[in-house]
Amino acid sequence: MIPGVLTVAGSDSGGGAGIQADLKTMLALGVHGMSVVTAVTAQNSLGVQGAWELPVEAVRAQYRSVVDDIGVQAVKTGMLASAELVEAVAQLIAETDAPAVIDPVGVSKHGDALLAASALDSVRTKLLPVATVATPNLDEVAQITGVRVESEGEMRQAAAAILAYGPRWALIKGGHLSGDAVDLLTDGSEEHWLRAPRHDNRHTHGTGCTLASAIASQLAKGQSVPEAVAAAKEYVTGAVATGFALGGGIGPVDHGWRFRAGPERSSAGPEH
């Protein structure tokens, strides 16, 4: 049986992030991707030109339709836009017997707001407590907790602040720091530092969506959280290295890089 993974996120019409990136990642990693669309965006390589949130009842109906008939082995969330959607999705996940990867999407790669300020408290009190793994970047850590990270050594403080809201594991993504791309995975007792070389490539649209979906895909295949995150980091590192120009702005990571890579690239991964 092919494991099924459900993404609950917004649509990116440019195909680099959101639902589209999630489904491409799931296909590349050998699981069956399914989707609950929470919002529709008009989006391209230059930014987000518009966003339209779906009604809560439409989101709930999509979720129940998939879970009640097909079932899921993992759930991943992305853009949830409003407090009402955050709370509805958190309740649905709480009722689902499957690991949940929560990507608390706050802003797009171009700086466009994708989460209402009024929804932040719902993320803290409703969504993070149902997370198996929460995957904030440093901007999202600051938005949610007020903790600002400017060096690798401060990532422990960020992780503690996120874990205080209840997720089982926190993955603090240090991609916005200088030097190697360093992430910290911790459950408060054990730590895993994941390092990968920083690639000089501006085409990184969809990195966060892709990483969270890759983690969910690996969890659905039965891996432990540390194993799933390490495998996802390896996949994303290759996708960032081969990100390509699309349109006039920031292009996407290459979700199909393993299909196109030669032997020397298909085995490339991060240093642990």
PDB file of C-alpha atoms in Angstrom:
ATOM      1  CA  MET A   1       0.000   0.000   0.000  1.00  0.00           C
ATOM      2  CA  ILE A   2       1.285   3.453  -0.900  1.00  0.00           C
ATOM      3  CA  PRO A   3       1.133   5.752   2.168  1.00  0.00           C
ATOM      4  CA  GLY A   4      -1.221   8.714   1.869  1.00  0.00           C
ATOM      5  CA  VAL A   5      -0.279  12.247   2.949  1.00  0.00           C
ATOM      6  CA  LEU A   6      -2.746  15.125   3.195  1.00  0.00           C
ATOM      7  CA  THR A   7      -1.671  18.724   2.717  1.00  0.00           C
ATOM      8  CA  VAL A   8      -3.896  21.472   4.123  1.00  0.00           C
ATOM      9  CA  ALA A   9      -2.624  24.656   2.506  1.00  0.00           C
ATOM     10  CA  GLY A  10      -3.106  27.416  -0.026  1.00  0.00           C
ATOM     11  CA  SER A  11      -2.811  27.175  -3.798  1.00  0.00           C
ATOM     12  CA  ASP A  12       0.155  28.864  -5.509  1.00  0.00           C
ATOM     13  CA  SER A  13      -0.820  29.586  -9.104  1.00  0.00           C
ATOM     14  CA  GLY A  14       2.870  29.842 -10.042  1.00  0.00           C
ATOM     15  CA  GLY A  15       3.437  26.252  -8.950  1.00  0.00           C
ATOM     16  CA  GLY A  16       6.473  26.851  -6.743  1.00  0.00           C
ATOM     17  CA  ALA A  17       5.012  26.715  -3.249  1.00  0.00           C
ATOM     18  CA  GLY A  18       1.801  25.792  -1.443  1.00  0.00           C
ATOM     19  CA  ILE A  19      -0.380  22.866  -2.495  1.00  0.00           C
ATOM     20  CA  GLN A  20       1.466  22.519  -5.792  1.00  0.00           C
ATOM     21  CA  ALA A  21       4.892  22.204  -4.142  1.00  0.00           C
ATOM     22  CA  ASP A  22       3.494  19.813  -1.556  1.00  0.00           C
ATOM     23  CA  LEU A  23       2.034  17.411  -4.116  1.00  0.00           C
ATOM     24  CA  LYS A  24       5.207  17.463  -6.231  1.00  0.00           C
ATOM     25  CA  THR A  25       7.290  16.668  -3.155  1.00  0.00           C
ATOM     26  CA  MET A  26       5.010  13.812  -2.174  1.00  0.00           C
ATOM     27  CA  LEU A  27       5.204  12.310  -5.650  1.00  0.00           C
ATOM     28  CA  ALA A  28       8.996  12.597  -5.658  1.00  0.00           C
ATOM     29  CA  LEU A  29       9.198  10.796  -2.310  1.00  0.00           C
ATOM     30  CA  GLY A  30       6.903   7.938  -3.229  1.00  0.00           C
ATOM     31  CA  VAL A  31       3.710   8.698  -1.323  1.00  0.00           C
ATOM     32  CA  HIS A  32       0.181   9.493  -2.492  1.00  0.00           C
ATOM     33  CA  GLY A  33      -0.539  13.202  -2.048  1.00  0.00           C
ATOM     34  CA  MET A  34      -4.019  14.533  -1.287  1.00  0.00           C
ATOM     35  CA  SER A  35      -5.101  18.109  -0.655  1.00  0.00           C
ATOM     36  CA  VAL A  36      -7.370  20.429   1.254  1.00  0.00           C
ATOM     37  CA  VAL A  37      -7.246  23.887  -0.342  1.00  0.00           C
ATOM     38  CA  THR A  38      -7.552  26.632   2.276  1.00  0.00           C
ATOM     39  CA  ALA A  39      -7.018  29.656   0.044  1.00  0.00           C
ATOM     40  CA  VAL A  40      -6.421  30.559  -3.574  1.00  0.00           C
ATOM     41  CA  THR A  41      -3.602  32.960  -4.368  1.00  0.00           C
ATOM     42  CA  ALA A  42      -2.718  34.846  -7.523  1.00  0.00           C
ATOM     43  CA  GLN A  43       1.038  34.375  -7.328  1.00  0.00           C
ATOM     44  CA  ASN A  44       4.097  34.326  -9.541  1.00  0.00           C
ATOM     45  CA  SER A  45       7.863  34.712  -9.269  1.00  0.00           C
ATOM     46  CA  LEU A  46       7.473  38.387  -8.351  1.00  0.00           C
ATOM     47  CA  GLY A  47       5.101  38.016  -5.403  1.00  0.00           C
ATOM     48  CA  VAL A  48       1.504  37.502  -4.334  1.00  0.00           C
ATOM     49  CA  GLN A  49      -0.941  39.677  -6.236  1.00  0.00           C
ATOM     50  CA  GLY A  50      -4.055  38.493  -4.411  1.00  0.00           C
ATOM     51  CA  ALA A  51      -5.355  35.909  -1.944  1.00  0.00           C
ATOM     52  CA  TRP A  52      -8.847  34.589  -1.321  1.00  0.00           C
ATOM     53  CA  GLU A  53      -9.585  32.487   1.732  1.00  0.00           C
ATOM     54  CA  LEU A  54     -12.030  29.586   1.403  1.00  0.00           C
ATOM     55  CA  PRO A  55     -14.982  29.253   3.807  1.00  0.00           C
ATOM     56  CA  VAL A  56     -14.363  27.104   6.882  1.00  0.00           C
ATOM     57  CA  GLU A  57     -17.132  24.718   5.819  1.00  0.00           C
ATOM     58  CA  ALA A  58     -15.402  24.114   2.467  1.00  0.00           C
ATOM     59  CA  VAL A  59     -12.110  23.343   4.200  1.00  0.00           C
ATOM     60  CA  ARG A  60     -13.773  21.056   6.727  1.00  0.00           C
ATOM     61  CA  ALA A  61     -15.706  19.214   4.004  1.00  0.00           C
ATOM     62  CA  GLN A  62     -12.559  18.579   1.937  1.00  0.00           C
ATOM     63  CA  TYR A  63     -10.725  17.244   4.989  1.00  0.00           C
ATOM     64  CA  ARG A  64     -13.510  14.943   6.119  1.00  0.00           C
ATOM     65  CA  SER A  65     -14.056  13.712   2.564  1.00  0.00           C
ATOM     66  CA  VAL A  66     -10.469  12.482   2.339  1.00  0.00           C
ATOM     67  CA  VAL A  67      -9.932  11.234   5.879  1.00  0.00           C
ATOM     68  CA  ASP A  68     -13.268   9.458   6.314  1.00  0.00           C
ATOM     69  CA  ASP A  69     -12.963   7.452   3.092  1.00  0.00           C
ATOM     70  CA  ILE A  70      -9.292   7.148   2.153  1.00  0.00           C
ATOM     71  CA  GLY A  71      -7.518   7.743   5.449  1.00  0.00           C
ATOM     72  CA  VAL A  72      -4.124   9.372   5.914  1.00  0.00           C
ATOM     73  CA  GLN A  73      -0.737   8.327   7.254  1.00  0.00           C
ATOM     74  CA  ALA A  74       0.404  11.940   7.820  1.00  0.00           C
ATOM     75  CA  VAL A  75      -0.963  15.491   7.608  1.00  0.00           C
ATOM     76  CA  LYS A  76       0.916  18.659   6.703  1.00  0.00           C
ATOM     77  CA  THR A  77      -0.360  22.217   7.079  1.00  0.00           C
ATOM     78  CA  GLY A  78       0.719  25.401   5.332  1.00  0.00           C
ATOM     79  CA  MET A  79      -1.134  28.667   4.693  1.00  0.00           C
ATOM     80  CA  LEU A  80      -4.218  28.867   6.929  1.00  0.00           C
ATOM     81  CA  ALA A  81      -4.812  32.625   6.635  1.00  0.00           C
ATOM     82  CA  SER A  82      -7.331  33.310   9.444  1.00  0.00           C
ATOM     83  CA  ALA A  83      -8.024  32.446  13.073  1.00  0.00           C
ATOM     84  CA  GLU A  84     -11.209  30.636  12.039  1.00  0.00           C
ATOM     85  CA  LEU A  85      -9.338  28.387   9.623  1.00  0.00           C
ATOM     86  CA  VAL A  86      -6.490  27.768  12.068  1.00  0.00           C
ATOM     87  CA  GLU A  87      -8.914  26.661  14.775  1.00  0.00           C
ATOM     88  CA  ALA A  88     -10.994  24.476  12.443  1.00  0.00           C
ATOM     89  CA  VAL A  89      -7.924  22.712  11.053  1.00  0.00           C
ATOM     90  CA  ALA A  90      -6.434  22.238  14.523  1.00  0.00           C
ATOM     91  CA  GLN A  91      -9.637  20.533  15.635  1.00  0.00           C
ATOM     92  CA  LEU A  92      -9.656  18.271  12.568  1.00  0.00           C
ATOM     93  CA  ILE A  93      -6.034  17.250  13.154  1.00  0.00           C
ATOM     94  CA  ALA A  94      -6.729  16.558  16.836  1.00  0.00           C
ATOM     95  CA  GLU A  95      -9.384  14.052  15.705  1.00  0.00           C
ATOM     96  CA  THR A  96      -7.034  12.338  13.216  1.00  0.00           C
ATOM     97  CA  ASP A  97      -4.779   9.472  14.251  1.00  0.00           C
ATOM     98  CA  ALA A  98      -1.743  10.448  12.175  1.00  0.00           C
ATOM     99  CA  PRO A  99       1.411  12.523  12.685  1.00  0.00           C
ATOM    100  CA  ALA A 100       1.029  16.203  11.814  1.00  0.00           C
ATOM    101  CA  VAL A 101       3.727  18.498  10.451  1.00  0.00           C
ATOM    102  CA  ILE A 102       2.810  22.120  11.116  1.00  0.00           C
ATOM    103  CA  ASP A 103       4.487  24.756   8.960  1.00  0.00           C
ATOM    104  CA  PRO A 104       3.265  28.007  10.591  1.00  0.00           C
ATOM    105  CA  VAL A 105       3.357  30.037   7.394  1.00  0.00           C
ATOM    106  CA  GLY A 106       3.330  33.754   8.155  1.00  0.00           C
ATOM    107  CA  VAL A 107       4.802  35.493   5.112  1.00  0.00           C
ATOM    108  CA  SER A 108       5.749  34.524   1.580  1.00  0.00           C
ATOM    109  CA  LYS A 109       9.285  34.436   0.172  1.00  0.00           C
ATOM    110  CA  HIS A 110       8.600  37.953  -1.143  1.00  0.00           C
ATOM    111  CA  GLY A 111       7.419  39.317   2.207  1.00  0.00           C
ATOM    112  CA  ASP A 112       3.678  39.148   1.510  1.00  0.00           C
ATOM    113  CA  ALA A 113       1.541  38.437   4.599  1.00  0.00           C
ATOM    114  CA  LEU A 114      -0.186  35.036   4.428  1.00  0.00           C
ATOM    115  CA  LEU A 115      -1.532  34.920   7.988  1.00  0.00           C
ATOM    116  CA  ALA A 116      -3.740  37.534   9.633  1.00  0.00           C
ATOM    117  CA  ALA A 117      -2.218  39.054  12.760  1.00  0.00           C
ATOM    118  CA  SER A 118      -5.412  38.103  14.595  1.00  0.00           C
ATOM    119  CA  ALA A 119      -4.681  34.431  13.878  1.00  0.00           C
ATOM    120  CA  LEU A 120      -1.357  34.307  15.732  1.00  0.00           C
ATOM    121  CA  ASP A 121      -2.908  33.505  19.091  1.00  0.00           C
ATOM    122  CA  SER A 122      -4.841  30.627  17.523  1.00  0.00           C
ATOM    123  CA  VAL A 123      -1.598  29.274  16.061  1.00  0.00           C
ATOM    124  CA  ARG A 124      -0.022  29.390  19.510  1.00  0.00           C
ATOM    125  CA  THR A 125      -2.892  27.918  21.519  1.00  0.00           C
ATOM    126  CA  LYS A 126      -4.685  25.621  19.042  1.00  0.00           C
ATOM    127  CA  LEU A 127      -2.401  24.597  16.165  1.00  0.00           C
ATOM    128  CA  LEU A 128       1.037  24.122  17.709  1.00  0.00           C
ATOM    129  CA  PRO A 129      -0.291  21.847  20.489  1.00  0.00           C
ATOM    130  CA  VAL A 130      -1.461  19.269  17.887  1.00  0.00           C
ATOM    131  CA  ALA A 131       1.862  19.238  16.010  1.00  0.00           C
ATOM    132  CA  THR A 132       4.111  16.222  15.873  1.00  0.00           C
ATOM    133  CA  VAL A 133       6.713  18.537  14.334  1.00  0.00           C
ATOM    134  CA  ALA A 134       6.517  22.331  14.018  1.00  0.00           C
ATOM    135  CA  THR A 135       8.803  23.807  11.346  1.00  0.00           C
ATOM    136  CA  PRO A 136       9.077  27.604  11.769  1.00  0.00           C
ATOM    137  CA  ASN A 137      11.744  29.665  10.087  1.00  0.00           C
ATOM    138  CA  LEU A 138      13.391  32.432  12.092  1.00  0.00           C
ATOM    139  CA  ASP A 139      10.924  35.112  10.992  1.00  0.00           C
ATOM    140  CA  GLU A 140       8.031  32.881  12.059  1.00  0.00           C
ATOM    141  CA  VAL A 141       9.733  32.158  15.392  1.00  0.00           C
ATOM    142  CA  ALA A 142       9.916  35.911  16.017  1.00  0.00           C
ATOM    143  CA  GLN A 143       6.306  36.392  14.898  1.00  0.00           C
ATOM    144  CA  ILE A 144       4.992  33.640  17.180  1.00  0.00           C
ATOM    145  CA  THR A 145       7.243  33.906  20.239  1.00  0.00           C
ATOM    146  CA  GLY A 146       8.981  37.281  20.095  1.00  0.00           C
ATOM    147  CA  VAL A 147      12.367  35.533  20.189  1.00  0.00           C
ATOM    148  CA  ARG A 148      14.755  36.940  17.589  1.00  0.00           C
ATOM    149  CA  VAL A 149      17.616  34.716  16.485  1.00  0.00           C
ATOM    150  CA  GLU A 150      20.742  36.282  15.033  1.00  0.00           C
ATOM    151  CA  SER A 151      23.230  33.466  15.605  1.00  0.00           C
ATOM    152  CA  GLU A 152      23.309  29.687  15.634  1.00  0.00           C
ATOM    153  CA  GLY A 153      23.749  29.660  19.405  1.00  0.00           C
ATOM    154  CA  GLU A 154      20.404  31.401  19.904  1.00  0.00           C
ATOM    155  CA  MET A 155      18.456  28.662  18.094  1.00  0.00           C
ATOM    156  CA  ARG A 156      18.092  26.656  21.329  1.00  0.00           C
ATOM    157  CA  GLN A 157      16.187  29.559  22.881  1.00  0.00           C
ATOM    158  CA  ALA A 158      13.927  29.689  19.834  1.00  0.00           C
ATOM    159  CA  ALA A 159      13.241  25.972  20.044  1.00  0.00           C
ATOM    160  CA  ALA A 160      12.378  26.205  23.743  1.00  0.00           C
ATOM    161  CA  ALA A 161       9.966  29.052  23.033  1.00  0.00           C
ATOM    162  CA  ILE A 162       8.189  27.048  20.315  1.00  0.00           C
ATOM    163  CA  LEU A 163       8.105  23.847  22.396  1.00  0.00           C
ATOM    164  CA  ALA A 164       6.450  25.797  25.212  1.00  0.00           C
ATOM    165  CA  TYR A 165       3.303  25.898  23.062  1.00  0.00           C
ATOM    166  CA  GLY A 166       3.058  22.126  22.965  1.00  0.00           C
ATOM    167  CA  PRO A 167       4.419  20.511  19.785  1.00  0.00           C
ATOM    168  CA  ARG A 168       6.244  17.221  20.349  1.00  0.00           C
ATOM    169  CA  TRP A 169       9.217  18.358  18.263  1.00  0.00           C
ATOM    170  CA  ALA A 170      10.420  21.740  17.006  1.00  0.00           C
ATOM    171  CA  LEU A 171      12.519  22.132  13.873  1.00  0.00           C
ATOM    172  CA  ILE A 172      14.029  25.609  13.898  1.00  0.00           C
ATOM    173  CA  LYS A 173      15.142  26.440  10.371  1.00  0.00           C
ATOM    174  CA  GLY A 174      18.269  28.559  10.318  1.00  0.00           C
ATOM    175  CA  GLY A 175      18.333  29.222   6.601  1.00  0.00           C
ATOM    176  CA  HIS A 176      18.110  32.985   7.136  1.00  0.00           C
ATOM    177  CA  LEU A 177      21.437  33.048   9.002  1.00  0.00           C
ATOM    178  CA  SER A 178      24.782  33.389   7.227  1.00  0.00           C
ATOM    179  CA  GLY A 179      27.108  30.453   6.655  1.00  0.00           C
ATOM    180  CA  ASP A 180      25.945  26.861   6.259  1.00  0.00           C
ATOM    181  CA  ALA A 181      22.211  26.082   6.238  1.00  0.00           C
ATOM    182  CA  VAL A 182      21.816  24.874   9.832  1.00  0.00           C
ATOM    183  CA  ASP A 183      18.591  23.582  11.376  1.00  0.00           C
ATOM    184  CA  LEU A 184      17.938  22.447  14.955  1.00  0.00           C
ATOM    185  CA  LEU A 185      15.527  19.604  15.676  1.00  0.00           C
ATOM    186  CA  THR A 186      14.693  18.996  19.323  1.00  0.00           C
ATOM    187  CA  ASP A 187      11.977  17.646  21.579  1.00  0.00           C
ATOM    188  CA  GLY A 188      13.438  19.416  24.589  1.00  0.00           C
ATOM    189  CA  SER A 189      15.625  16.516  25.662  1.00  0.00           C
ATOM    190  CA  GLU A 190      17.494  15.326  22.574  1.00  0.00           C
ATOM    191  CA  GLU A 191      18.998  17.575  19.911  1.00  0.00           C
ATOM    192  CA  HIS A 192      19.789  16.968  16.262  1.00  0.00           C
ATOM    193  CA  TRP A 193      21.754  19.620  14.357  1.00  0.00           C
ATOM    194  CA  LEU A 194      21.382  19.317  10.596  1.00  0.00           C
ATOM    195  CA  ARG A 195      23.930  21.062   8.422  1.00  0.00           C
ATOM    196  CA  ALA A 196      24.133  21.462   4.681  1.00  0.00           C
ATOM    197  CA  PRO A 197      26.288  23.663   2.478  1.00  0.00           C
ATOM    198  CA  ARG A 198      24.646  26.914   1.447  1.00  0.00           C
ATOM    199  CA  HIS A 199      24.133  26.983  -2.309  1.00  0.00           C
ATOM    200  CA  ASP A 200      24.567  30.292  -4.120  1.00  0.00           C
ATOM    201  CA  ASN A 201      21.164  30.153  -5.777  1.00  0.00           C
ATOM    202  CA  ARG A 202      18.463  32.803  -5.416  1.00  0.00           C
ATOM    203  CA  HIS A 203      15.756  30.489  -6.768  1.00  0.00           C
ATOM    204  CA  THR A 204      14.437  29.126  -3.469  1.00  0.00           C
ATOM    205  CA  HIS A 205      10.682  29.704  -3.698  1.00  0.00           C
ATOM    206  CA  GLY A 206       8.788  26.953  -1.881  1.00  0.00           C
ATOM    207  CA  THR A 207      11.612  25.779   0.368  1.00  0.00           C
ATOM    208  CA  GLY A 208       9.542  25.721   3.565  1.00  0.00           C
ATOM    209  CA  CYS A 209       6.520  24.022   2.001  1.00  0.00           C
ATOM    210  CA  THR A 210       8.788  21.454   0.396  1.00  0.00           C
ATOM    211  CA  LEU A 211      10.642  20.644   3.612  1.00  0.00           C
ATOM    212  CA  ALA A 212       7.458  20.203   5.656  1.00  0.00           C
ATOM    213  CA  SER A 213       5.911  18.006   2.973  1.00  0.00           C
ATOM    214  CA  ALA A 214       9.060  15.919   2.756  1.00  0.00           C
ATOM    215  CA  ILE A 215       9.016  15.374   6.525  1.00  0.00           C
ATOM    216  CA  ALA A 216       5.344  14.347   6.396  1.00  0.00           C
ATOM    217  CA  SER A 217       6.087  11.970   3.521  1.00  0.00           C
ATOM    218  CA  GLN A 218       8.878  10.264   5.441  1.00  0.00           C
ATOM    219  CA  LEU A 219       6.755  10.002   8.595  1.00  0.00           C
ATOM    220  CA  ALA A 220       3.990   8.401   6.527  1.00  0.00           C
ATOM    221  CA  LYS A 221       6.496   5.772   5.420  1.00  0.00           C
ATOM    222  CA  GLY A 222       7.145   4.865   9.054  1.00  0.00           C
ATOM    223  CA  GLN A 223      10.330   6.761   9.824  1.00  0.00           C
ATOM    224  CA  SER A 224      10.976   8.299  13.236  1.00  0.00           C
ATOM    225  CA  VAL A 225      10.943  12.088  13.497  1.00  0.00           C
ATOM    226  CA  PRO A 226      14.778  12.429  13.486  1.00  0.00           C
ATOM    227  CA  GLU A 227      15.038  10.027  10.514  1.00  0.00           C
ATOM    228  CA  ALA A 228      12.261  11.814   8.619  1.00  0.00           C
ATOM    229  CA  VAL A 229      13.763  15.260   9.167  1.00  0.00           C
ATOM    230  CA  ALA A 230      17.261  14.125   8.109  1.00  0.00           C
ATOM    231  CA  ALA A 231      15.896  12.537   4.915  1.00  0.00           C
ATOM    232  CA  ALA A 232      13.771  15.620   4.194  1.00  0.00           C
ATOM    233  CA  LYS A 233      16.771  17.909   4.693  1.00  0.00           C
ATOM    234  CA  GLU A 234      18.737  15.858   2.168  1.00  0.00           C
ATOM    235  CA  TYR A 235      15.922  16.095  -0.384  1.00  0.00           C
ATOM    236  CA  VAL A 236      15.480  19.842   0.105  1.00  0.00           C
ATOM    237  CA  THR A 237      19.219  20.491  -0.095  1.00  0.00           C
ATOM    238  CA  GLY A 238      19.252  18.938  -3.559  1.00  0.00           C
ATOM    239  CA  ALA A 239      16.108  20.830  -4.563  1.00  0.00           C
ATOM    240  CA  VAL A 240      17.625  24.167  -3.513  1.00  0.00           C
ATOM    241  CA  ALA A 241      20.899  23.414  -5.290  1.00  0.00           C
ATOM    242  CA  THR A 242      18.998  22.899  -8.548  1.00  0.00           C
ATOM    243  CA  GLY A 243      16.374  25.634  -8.158  1.00  0.00           C
ATOM    244  CA  PHE A 244      15.748  27.308 -11.494  1.00  0.00           C
ATOM    245  CA  ALA A 245      14.760  30.644 -13.001  1.00  0.00           C
ATOM    246  CA  LEU A 246      11.069  31.067 -13.740  1.00  0.00           C
ATOM    247  CA  GLY A 247       9.546  34.388 -14.709  1.00  0.00           C
ATOM    248  CA  GLY A 248      11.222  37.629 -13.753  1.00  0.00           C
ATOM    249  CA  GLY A 249      11.756  37.092 -10.032  1.00  0.00           C
ATOM    250  CA  ILE A 250      12.550  34.278  -7.610  1.00  0.00           C
ATOM    251  CA  GLY A 251      12.174  30.838  -9.184  1.00  0.00           C
ATOM    252  CA  PRO A 252      11.242  27.616  -7.411  1.00  0.00           C
ATOM    253  CA  VAL A 253      13.319  24.826  -5.950  1.00  0.00           C
ATOM    254  CA  ASP A 254      13.461  21.784  -8.230  1.00  0.00           C
ATOM    255  CA  HIS A 255      11.119  19.156  -6.804  1.00  0.00           C
ATOM    256  CA  GLY A 256      12.139  16.665  -9.473  1.00  0.00           C
ATOM    257  CA  TRP A 257      15.894  17.048  -9.079  1.00  0.00           C
ATOM    258  CA  ARG A 258      16.442  13.368  -8.327  1.00  0.00           C
ATOM    259  CA  PHE A 259      14.767  12.394 -11.593  1.00  0.00           C
ATOM    260  CA  ARG A 260      17.152  14.651 -13.531  1.00  0.00           C
ATOM    261  CA  ALA A 261      20.324  14.291 -11.442  1.00  0.00           C
ATOM    262  CA  GLY A 262      23.305  12.213 -12.449  1.00  0.00           C
ATOM    263  CA  PRO A 263      24.759   9.638 -10.057  1.00  0.00           C
ATOM    264  CA  GLU A 264      27.026  12.201  -8.447  1.00  0.00           C
ATOM    265  CA  ARG A 265      24.108  14.487  -7.578  1.00  0.00           C
ATOM    266  CA  SER A 266      21.424  11.948  -6.697  1.00  0.00           C
ATOM    267  CA  SER A 267      23.404  10.806  -3.665  1.00  0.00           C
ATOM    268  CA  ALA A 268      24.394  14.292  -2.488  1.00  0.00           C
ATOM    269  CA  GLY A 269      23.042  15.277   0.896  1.00  0.00           C
ATOM    270  CA  PRO A 270      23.728  17.320   3.994  1.00  0.00           C
ATOM    271  CA  GLU A 271      26.387  16.685   6.576  1.00  0.00           C
ATOM    272  CA  HIS A 272      24.962  15.653   9.940  1.00  0.00           C
TER     273      HIS A 272
END
